[in-house]
Coordinates of C-alpha atoms and ligand atoms in Angstrom, one line a residue:
X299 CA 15.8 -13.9 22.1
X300 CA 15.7 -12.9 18.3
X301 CA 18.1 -9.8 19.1
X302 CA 20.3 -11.3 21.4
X303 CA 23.4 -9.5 20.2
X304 CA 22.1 -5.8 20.4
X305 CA 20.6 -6.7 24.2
X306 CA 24.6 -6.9 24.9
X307 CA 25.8 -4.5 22.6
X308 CA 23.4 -1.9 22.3
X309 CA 21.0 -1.9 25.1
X310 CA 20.2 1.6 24.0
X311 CA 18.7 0.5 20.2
X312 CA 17.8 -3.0 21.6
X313 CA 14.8 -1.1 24.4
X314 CA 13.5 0.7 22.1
X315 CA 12.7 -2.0 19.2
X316 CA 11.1 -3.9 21.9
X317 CA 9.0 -1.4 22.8
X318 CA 8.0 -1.1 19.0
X319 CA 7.5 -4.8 19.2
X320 CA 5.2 -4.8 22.1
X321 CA 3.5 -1.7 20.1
X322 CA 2.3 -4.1 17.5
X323 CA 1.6 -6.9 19.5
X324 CA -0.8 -4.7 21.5
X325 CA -2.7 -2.4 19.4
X326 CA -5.1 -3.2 16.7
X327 CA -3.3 -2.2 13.2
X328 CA -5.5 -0.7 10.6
X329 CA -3.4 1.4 8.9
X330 CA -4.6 0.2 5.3
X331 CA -0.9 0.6 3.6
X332 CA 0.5 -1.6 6.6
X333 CA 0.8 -5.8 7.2
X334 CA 2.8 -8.0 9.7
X335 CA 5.3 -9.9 7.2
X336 CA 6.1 -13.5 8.2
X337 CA 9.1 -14.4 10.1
X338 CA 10.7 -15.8 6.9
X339 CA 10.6 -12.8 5.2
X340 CA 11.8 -11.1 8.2
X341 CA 14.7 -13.4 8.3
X342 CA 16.0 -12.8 4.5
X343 CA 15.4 -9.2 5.0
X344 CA 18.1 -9.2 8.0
X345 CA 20.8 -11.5 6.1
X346 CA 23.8 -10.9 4.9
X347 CA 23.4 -9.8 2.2
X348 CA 23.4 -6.2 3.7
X349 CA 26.8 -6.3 3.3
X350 CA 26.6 -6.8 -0.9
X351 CA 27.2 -4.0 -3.6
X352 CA 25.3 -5.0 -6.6
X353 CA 25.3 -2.1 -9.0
X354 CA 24.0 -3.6 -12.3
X355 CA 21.4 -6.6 -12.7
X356 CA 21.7 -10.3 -12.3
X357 CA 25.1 -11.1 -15.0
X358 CA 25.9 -7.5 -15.9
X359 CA 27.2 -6.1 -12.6
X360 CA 29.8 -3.3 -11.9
X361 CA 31.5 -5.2 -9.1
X362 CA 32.7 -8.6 -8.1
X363 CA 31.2 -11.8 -6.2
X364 CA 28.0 -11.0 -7.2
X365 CA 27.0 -15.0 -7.7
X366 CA 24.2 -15.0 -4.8
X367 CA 23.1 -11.6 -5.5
X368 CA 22.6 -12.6 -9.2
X369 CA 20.6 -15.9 -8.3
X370 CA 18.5 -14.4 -5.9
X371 CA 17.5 -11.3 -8.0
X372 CA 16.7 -14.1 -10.6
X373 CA 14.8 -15.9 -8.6
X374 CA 13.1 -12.8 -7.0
X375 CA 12.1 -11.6 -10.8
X376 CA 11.2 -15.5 -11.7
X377 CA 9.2 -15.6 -9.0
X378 CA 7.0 -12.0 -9.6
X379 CA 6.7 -12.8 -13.1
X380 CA 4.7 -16.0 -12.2
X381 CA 2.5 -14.4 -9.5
X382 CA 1.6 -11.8 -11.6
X383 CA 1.7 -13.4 -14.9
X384 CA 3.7 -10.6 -16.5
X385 CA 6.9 -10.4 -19.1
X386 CA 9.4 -8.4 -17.4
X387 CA 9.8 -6.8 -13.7
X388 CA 12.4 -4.9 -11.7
X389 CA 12.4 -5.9 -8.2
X390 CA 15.2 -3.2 -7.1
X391 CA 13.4 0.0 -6.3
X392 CA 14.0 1.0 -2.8
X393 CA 10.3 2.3 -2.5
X394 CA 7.1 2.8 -4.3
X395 CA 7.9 6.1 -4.8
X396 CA 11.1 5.2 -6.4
X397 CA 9.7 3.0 -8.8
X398 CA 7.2 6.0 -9.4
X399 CA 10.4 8.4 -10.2
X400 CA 11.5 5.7 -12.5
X401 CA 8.5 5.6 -14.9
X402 CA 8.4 9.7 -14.9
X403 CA 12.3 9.7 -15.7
X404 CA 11.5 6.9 -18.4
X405 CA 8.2 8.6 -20.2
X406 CA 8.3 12.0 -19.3
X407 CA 10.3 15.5 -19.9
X408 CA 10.8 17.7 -17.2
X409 CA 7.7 20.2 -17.7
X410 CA 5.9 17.7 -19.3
X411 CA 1.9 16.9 -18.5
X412 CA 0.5 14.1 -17.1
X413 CA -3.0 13.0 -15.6
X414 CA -3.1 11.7 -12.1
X415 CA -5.7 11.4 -9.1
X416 CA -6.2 14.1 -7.0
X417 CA -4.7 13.3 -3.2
X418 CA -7.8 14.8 -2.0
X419 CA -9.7 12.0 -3.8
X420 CA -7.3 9.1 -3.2
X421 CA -4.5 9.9 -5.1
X422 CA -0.8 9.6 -3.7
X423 CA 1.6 12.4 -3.1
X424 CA 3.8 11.1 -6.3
X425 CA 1.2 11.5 -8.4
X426 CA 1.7 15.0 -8.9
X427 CA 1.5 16.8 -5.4
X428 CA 3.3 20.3 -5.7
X429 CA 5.3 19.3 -2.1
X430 CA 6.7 15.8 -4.2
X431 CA 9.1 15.7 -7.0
X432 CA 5.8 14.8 -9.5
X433 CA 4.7 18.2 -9.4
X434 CA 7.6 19.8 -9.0
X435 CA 9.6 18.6 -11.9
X436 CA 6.4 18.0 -14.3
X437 CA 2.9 19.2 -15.0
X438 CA 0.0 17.5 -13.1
X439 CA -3.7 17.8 -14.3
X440 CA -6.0 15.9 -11.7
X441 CA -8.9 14.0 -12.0
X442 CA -11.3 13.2 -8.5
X443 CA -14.2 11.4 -8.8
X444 CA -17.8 12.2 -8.9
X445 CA -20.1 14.1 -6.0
X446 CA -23.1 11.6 -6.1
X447 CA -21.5 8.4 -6.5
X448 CA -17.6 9.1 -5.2
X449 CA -16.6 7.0 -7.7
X450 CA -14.4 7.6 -10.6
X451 CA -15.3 10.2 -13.1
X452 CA -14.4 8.8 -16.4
X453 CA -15.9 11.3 -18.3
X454 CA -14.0 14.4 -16.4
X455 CA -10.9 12.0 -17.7
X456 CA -11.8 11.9 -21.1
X457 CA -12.4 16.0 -21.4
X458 CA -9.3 16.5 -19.3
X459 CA -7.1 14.0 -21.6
X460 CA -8.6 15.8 -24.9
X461 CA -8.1 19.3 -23.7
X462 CA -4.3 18.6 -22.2
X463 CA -2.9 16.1 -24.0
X464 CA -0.8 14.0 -21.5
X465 CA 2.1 12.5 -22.2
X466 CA 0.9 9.9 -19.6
X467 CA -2.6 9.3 -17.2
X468 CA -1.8 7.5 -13.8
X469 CA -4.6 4.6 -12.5
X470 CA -4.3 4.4 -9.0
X471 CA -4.5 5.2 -5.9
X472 CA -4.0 5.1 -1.8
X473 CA -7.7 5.6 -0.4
X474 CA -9.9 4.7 -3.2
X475 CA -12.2 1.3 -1.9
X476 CA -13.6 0.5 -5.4
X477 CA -12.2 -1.4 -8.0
X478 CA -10.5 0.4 -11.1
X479 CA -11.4 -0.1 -14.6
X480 CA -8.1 -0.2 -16.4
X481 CA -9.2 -0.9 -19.7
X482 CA -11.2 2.6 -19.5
X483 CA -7.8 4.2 -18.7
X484 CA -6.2 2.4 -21.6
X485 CA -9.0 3.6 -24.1
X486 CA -8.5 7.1 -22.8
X487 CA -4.6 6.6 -23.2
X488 CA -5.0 5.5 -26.4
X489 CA -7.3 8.0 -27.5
X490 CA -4.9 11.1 -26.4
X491 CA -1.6 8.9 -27.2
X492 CA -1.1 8.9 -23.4
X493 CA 1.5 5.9 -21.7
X494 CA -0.7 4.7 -19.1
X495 CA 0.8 3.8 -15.8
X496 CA -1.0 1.9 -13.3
X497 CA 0.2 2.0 -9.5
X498 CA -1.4 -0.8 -7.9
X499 CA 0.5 -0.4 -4.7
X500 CA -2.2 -0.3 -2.3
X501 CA -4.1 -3.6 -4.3
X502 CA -1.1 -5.7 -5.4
X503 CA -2.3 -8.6 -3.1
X504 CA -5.3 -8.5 -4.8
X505 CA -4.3 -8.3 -7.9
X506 CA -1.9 -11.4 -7.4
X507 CA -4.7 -13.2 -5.9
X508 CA -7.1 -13.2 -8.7
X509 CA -9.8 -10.7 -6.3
X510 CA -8.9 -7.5 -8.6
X511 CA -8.5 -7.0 -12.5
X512 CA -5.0 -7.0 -13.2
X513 CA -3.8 -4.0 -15.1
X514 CA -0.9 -6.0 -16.9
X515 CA -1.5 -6.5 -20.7
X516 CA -3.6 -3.7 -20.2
X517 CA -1.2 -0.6 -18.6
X518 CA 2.3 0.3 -20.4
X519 CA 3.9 -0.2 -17.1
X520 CA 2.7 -1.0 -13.7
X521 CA 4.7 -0.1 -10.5
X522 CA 3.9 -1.3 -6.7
X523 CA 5.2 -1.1 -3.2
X524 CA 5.7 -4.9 -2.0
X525 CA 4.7 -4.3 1.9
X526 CA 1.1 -3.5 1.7
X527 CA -1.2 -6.1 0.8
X528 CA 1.6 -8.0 -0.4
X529 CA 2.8 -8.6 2.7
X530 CA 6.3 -8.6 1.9
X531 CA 9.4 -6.3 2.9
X532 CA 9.3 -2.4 2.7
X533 CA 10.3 -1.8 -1.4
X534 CA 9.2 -1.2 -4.5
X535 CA 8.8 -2.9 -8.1
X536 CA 8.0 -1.8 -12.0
X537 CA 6.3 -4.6 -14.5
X538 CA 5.7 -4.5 -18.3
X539 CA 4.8 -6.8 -21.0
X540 CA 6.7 -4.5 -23.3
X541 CA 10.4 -5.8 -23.8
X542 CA 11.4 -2.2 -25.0
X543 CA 10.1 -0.3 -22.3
X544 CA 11.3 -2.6 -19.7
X545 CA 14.8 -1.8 -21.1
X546 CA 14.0 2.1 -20.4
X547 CA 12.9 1.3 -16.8
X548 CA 16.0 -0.7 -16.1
X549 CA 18.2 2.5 -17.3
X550 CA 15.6 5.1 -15.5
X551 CA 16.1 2.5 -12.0
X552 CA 20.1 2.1 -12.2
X553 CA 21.7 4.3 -12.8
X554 CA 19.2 6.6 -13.2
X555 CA 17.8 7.0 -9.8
X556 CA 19.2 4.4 -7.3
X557 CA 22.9 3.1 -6.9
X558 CA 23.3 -0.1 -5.7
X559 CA 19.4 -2.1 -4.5
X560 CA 19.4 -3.2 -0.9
X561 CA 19.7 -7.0 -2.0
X562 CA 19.1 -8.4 1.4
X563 CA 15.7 -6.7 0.5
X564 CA 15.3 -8.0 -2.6
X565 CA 15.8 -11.6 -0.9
X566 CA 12.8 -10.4 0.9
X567 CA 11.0 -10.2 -1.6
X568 CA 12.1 -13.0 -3.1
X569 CA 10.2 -14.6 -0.1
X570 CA 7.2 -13.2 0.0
X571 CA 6.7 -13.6 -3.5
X572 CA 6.9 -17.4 -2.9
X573 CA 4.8 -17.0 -0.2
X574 CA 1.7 -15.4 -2.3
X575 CA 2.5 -18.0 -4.9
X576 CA 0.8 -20.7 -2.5
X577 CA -3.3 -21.6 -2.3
X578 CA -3.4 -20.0 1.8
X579 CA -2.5 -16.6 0.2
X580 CA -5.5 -16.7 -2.0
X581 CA -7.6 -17.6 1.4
X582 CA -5.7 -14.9 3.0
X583 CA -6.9 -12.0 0.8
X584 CA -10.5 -13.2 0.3
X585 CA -10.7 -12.7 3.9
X586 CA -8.8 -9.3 3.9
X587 CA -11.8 -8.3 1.6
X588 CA -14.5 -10.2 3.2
X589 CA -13.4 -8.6 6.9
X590 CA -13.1 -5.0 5.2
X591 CA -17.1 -5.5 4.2
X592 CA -17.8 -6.3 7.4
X593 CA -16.1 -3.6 8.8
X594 CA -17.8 -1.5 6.0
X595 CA -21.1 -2.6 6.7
X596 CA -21.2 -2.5 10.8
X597 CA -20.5 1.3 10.5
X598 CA -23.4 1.5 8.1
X599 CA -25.5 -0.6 10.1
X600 CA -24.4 2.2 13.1
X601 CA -25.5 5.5 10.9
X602 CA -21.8 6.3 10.1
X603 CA -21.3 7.6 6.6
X604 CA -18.8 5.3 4.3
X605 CA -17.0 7.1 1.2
X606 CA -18.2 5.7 -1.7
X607 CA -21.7 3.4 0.1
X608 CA -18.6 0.3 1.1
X609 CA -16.2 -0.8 -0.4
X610 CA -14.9 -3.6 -3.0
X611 CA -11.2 -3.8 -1.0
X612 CA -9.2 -3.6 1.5
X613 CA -9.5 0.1 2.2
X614 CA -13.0 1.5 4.3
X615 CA -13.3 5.3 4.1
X616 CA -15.3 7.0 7.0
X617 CA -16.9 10.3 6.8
X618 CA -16.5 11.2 10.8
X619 CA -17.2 15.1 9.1
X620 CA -21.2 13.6 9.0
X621 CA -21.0 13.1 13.0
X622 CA -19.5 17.3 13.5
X623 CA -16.0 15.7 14.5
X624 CA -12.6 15.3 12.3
X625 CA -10.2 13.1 11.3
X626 CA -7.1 14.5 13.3
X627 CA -8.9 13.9 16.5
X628 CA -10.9 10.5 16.0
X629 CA -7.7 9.0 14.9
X630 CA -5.9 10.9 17.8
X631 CA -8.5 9.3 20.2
X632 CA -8.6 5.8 18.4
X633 CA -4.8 5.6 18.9
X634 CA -5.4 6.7 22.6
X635 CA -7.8 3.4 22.7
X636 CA -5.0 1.0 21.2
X637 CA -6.3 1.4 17.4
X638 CA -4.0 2.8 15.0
X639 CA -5.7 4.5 11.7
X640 CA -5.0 7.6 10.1
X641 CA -6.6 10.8 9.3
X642 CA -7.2 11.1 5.7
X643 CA -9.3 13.3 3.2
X644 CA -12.5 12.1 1.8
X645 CA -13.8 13.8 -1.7
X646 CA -14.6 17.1 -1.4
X647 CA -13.1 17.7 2.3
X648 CA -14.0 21.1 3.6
X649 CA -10.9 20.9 5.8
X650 CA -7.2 20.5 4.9
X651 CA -4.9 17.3 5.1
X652 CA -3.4 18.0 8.4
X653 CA -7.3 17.9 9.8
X654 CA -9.7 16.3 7.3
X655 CA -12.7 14.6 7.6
X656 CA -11.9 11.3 7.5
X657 CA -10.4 8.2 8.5
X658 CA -9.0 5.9 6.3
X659 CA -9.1 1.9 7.5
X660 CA -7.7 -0.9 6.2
X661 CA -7.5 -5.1 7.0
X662 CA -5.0 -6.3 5.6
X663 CA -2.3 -6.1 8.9
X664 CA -5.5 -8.0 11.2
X665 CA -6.1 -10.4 8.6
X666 CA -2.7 -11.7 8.7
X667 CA -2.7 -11.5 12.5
X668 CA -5.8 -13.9 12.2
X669 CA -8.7 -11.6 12.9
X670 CA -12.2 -12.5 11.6
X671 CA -15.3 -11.7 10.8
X672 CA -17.0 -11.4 14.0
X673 CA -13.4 -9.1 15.7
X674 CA -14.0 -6.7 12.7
X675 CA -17.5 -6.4 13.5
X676 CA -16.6 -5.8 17.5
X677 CA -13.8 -3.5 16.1
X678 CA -16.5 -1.8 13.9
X679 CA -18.6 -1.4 17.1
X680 CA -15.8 -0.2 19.3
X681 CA -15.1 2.4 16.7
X682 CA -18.3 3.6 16.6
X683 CA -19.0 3.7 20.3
X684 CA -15.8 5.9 20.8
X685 CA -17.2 8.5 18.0
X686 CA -20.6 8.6 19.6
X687 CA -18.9 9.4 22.9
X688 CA -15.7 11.3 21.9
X689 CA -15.7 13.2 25.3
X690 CA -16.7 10.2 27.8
X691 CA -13.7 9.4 30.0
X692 CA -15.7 6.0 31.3
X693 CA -16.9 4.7 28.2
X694 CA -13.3 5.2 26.3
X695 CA -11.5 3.3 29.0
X696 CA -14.3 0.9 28.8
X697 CA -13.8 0.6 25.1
X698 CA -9.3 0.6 25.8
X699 CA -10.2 -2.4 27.6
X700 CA -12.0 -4.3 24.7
X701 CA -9.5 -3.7 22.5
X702 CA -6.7 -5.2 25.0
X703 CA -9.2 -8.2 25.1
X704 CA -9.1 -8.1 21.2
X705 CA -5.3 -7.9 21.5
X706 CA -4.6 -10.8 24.1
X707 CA -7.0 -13.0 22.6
X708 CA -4.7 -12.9 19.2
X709 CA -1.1 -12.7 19.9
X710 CA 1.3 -12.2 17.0
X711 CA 2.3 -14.9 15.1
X712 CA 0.4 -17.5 17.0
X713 CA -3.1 -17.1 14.8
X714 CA -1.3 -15.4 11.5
X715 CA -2.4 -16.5 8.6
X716 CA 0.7 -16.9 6.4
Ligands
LIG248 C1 2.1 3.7 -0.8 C2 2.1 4.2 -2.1 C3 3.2 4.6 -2.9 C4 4.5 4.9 -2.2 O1 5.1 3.8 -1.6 P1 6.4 4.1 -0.6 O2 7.0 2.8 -0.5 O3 5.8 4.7 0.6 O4 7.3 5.1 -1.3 C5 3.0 5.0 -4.2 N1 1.8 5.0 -4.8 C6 0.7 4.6 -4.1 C7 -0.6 4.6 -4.8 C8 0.8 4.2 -2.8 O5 -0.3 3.9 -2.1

């Protein structure tokens, strides 16, 4: 119904983005960087403004008829500032990792050091992996955290800080489930005469919400992706308190690294910013965290090994290493069942990113769907059945089944919580 046009024109596109469609609707989503946005935000992100070159910001743009451009990039920044109770935002980077390449560009020379968290720990690929432009172009110094508790060394940070001297320390990360202390990053930035960054992609929801410290105030800048636990369209943003170095990130983001923002996306966001402004978000996130615990704790219950003893977020980390399997094939096998996770590193992983020893889980997408506490603990249980019988044809069709029942029991958009 919704893509009546391309089922005439372009039967060809139109098959395979119902497939994708009836993907969703059937499999349980757990990719922890991954939500179901609402149809509103859907609808802004497929309007017409598509068609709009906006090069510039809201009254200083290159071209003309820019009006509705302007007032819904206002209203988009209006909007962001309030949920996040911060000074200044730029709501036009394409991606996180654009808004990432726009602090770097604004704080940092080519060559220049800077702190981040290892990937292997948590850390993101733009935080100084030698295959992204971060450690290409600069000088990455990594901190992980500690062996016994998997939590963040703040000491290894201070020595590392001292000895190097970074021009700027990230705080953040994309499989880290505890909360992060920003204020230690900001005494540690101080210390060394560090900018400290904070990239709450992964935890903006919770940030907005009021369930995680908020780093503004406390970090120089803060960047984030707006389609994780925000729940709004695929993009990126940058936030400051400081008036001068939100003028430097509005240079480093046009025209220094972007030509004209997708403003049909930035109406999306506009959207979903509105959206977490209301109470039900607030409900919506507590019960992202509180189904992540469960998840958390029913693999504990089961003898499975969690990264870090739970978790304080949305993000569950499980050691499948402890059980003699990896990552590669549990997830491989989980997708084969109708959940999709992913493979991902745990601290200290014998094995390389491509196998690991871990997967990485994640509620917000279920949560929205309308999933409780009792579905994550039968999900919990499903997953841990299929690990305890990786090679058991009956049992894992058994188990394909559940999920479907899972599945059928909560069709898209019908128990959502928006
Ligand atoms: C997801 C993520 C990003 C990148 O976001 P993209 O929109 O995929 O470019 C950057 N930093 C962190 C910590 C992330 O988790």
């Amino acid at each position: 119904m919704l893509k009546r046009y391309l089922y005439n024109t372009d039967p060809e596109v139109y098959e395979i983005l119902l497939k994708e469609d009836k993907r969703q609707e059937n499999s349980l989503e757990m990719i922890a960087s991954e939500n179901f946005v609402s149809q509103s935000v859907l609808e802004a992100y497929t309007s017409t403004l598509t068609n709009k070159y906006a090069e510039g910001y809201p009254n200083k743009r290159y071209y003309n008829g820019c009006e509705y451009a302007d007032a819904i990039e206002t209203l988009a920044i209006e909007r962001a500032k309030k949920l996040f109770n911060v000074n200044f935002v730029n709501v036009q980077p394409h991606s996180g990792a654009q808004a990432n390449a726009a602090v770097f560009l604004a704080f940092l020379n080519p060559g220049e050091t800077f702190l981040g968290m290892d990937l292997s720990h948590g850390g993101h690929l733009t935080h100084g992996s030698k295959v992204n432009y971060s450690g290409r172009l600069y000088q990455p110094i990594f901190y992980g955290v500690r062996k016994d508790t998997e939590t963040i060394d703040f000491d290894q940070i201070y020595q590392l800080a001292k000895e190097h001297k970074p021009k700027m320390i990230i705080a953040g990360f994309s499989a880290y489930p505890r909360i992060l202390d920003f204020n230690k990053f900001r005494e540690i930035a101080d210390e060394v005469g560090a900018k400290l960054m904070a990239d709450i992609a992964h935890i903006a929801g919770l940030v907005a919400a009021g369930y995680h410290p908020s780093p503004v105030g406390v970090a120089h800048v803060i960047t984030t992706t707006t389609h994780k636990t925000l729940r709004g369209p695929r993009g990126g943003m940058i936030m400051t308190h400081d008036e001068e170095i939100a003028k430097t990130i509005n240079s480093r983001v046009f025209p220094g690294i972007q030509g004209g923002p997708l403003m049909h996306v930035i109406a999306s966001k506009a959207v979903a910013f509105g959206e977490a402004l209301r109470p039900e978000y607030k409900t919506y996130i507590e019960k992202v965290i509180e189904n992540a615990k469960v998840l958390a704790e029913t693999f504990m219950q089961r003898g499975m090994r969690v990264v870090s003893g739970g978790t304080d977020n949305h993000i569950v980390l499980l050691d499948v290493g402890k059980k003699g399997l990896t990552g590669n094939v549990v997830a491989d096998e989980l997708h084969a069942i109708g959940i999709t996770a992913n493979k991902n590193t745990i601290p200290f992983d014998p094995h390389p990113p491509m196998i690991t020893s871990g997967i990485r889980f994640g509620s917000p997408a279920l949560t929205t769907r309308g999933l409780g506490k009792d579905e994550f603990k039968k999900i919990g249980n499903i997953i841990c059945d299929l690990i305890e019988n990786i090679n058991d044809e009956t049992i894992k069709s058994k188990l394909k089944k559940e999920v479907e029942e899972i599945t059928t029991q909560f069709p898209m958009n019908k128990f959502r919580l928006d």
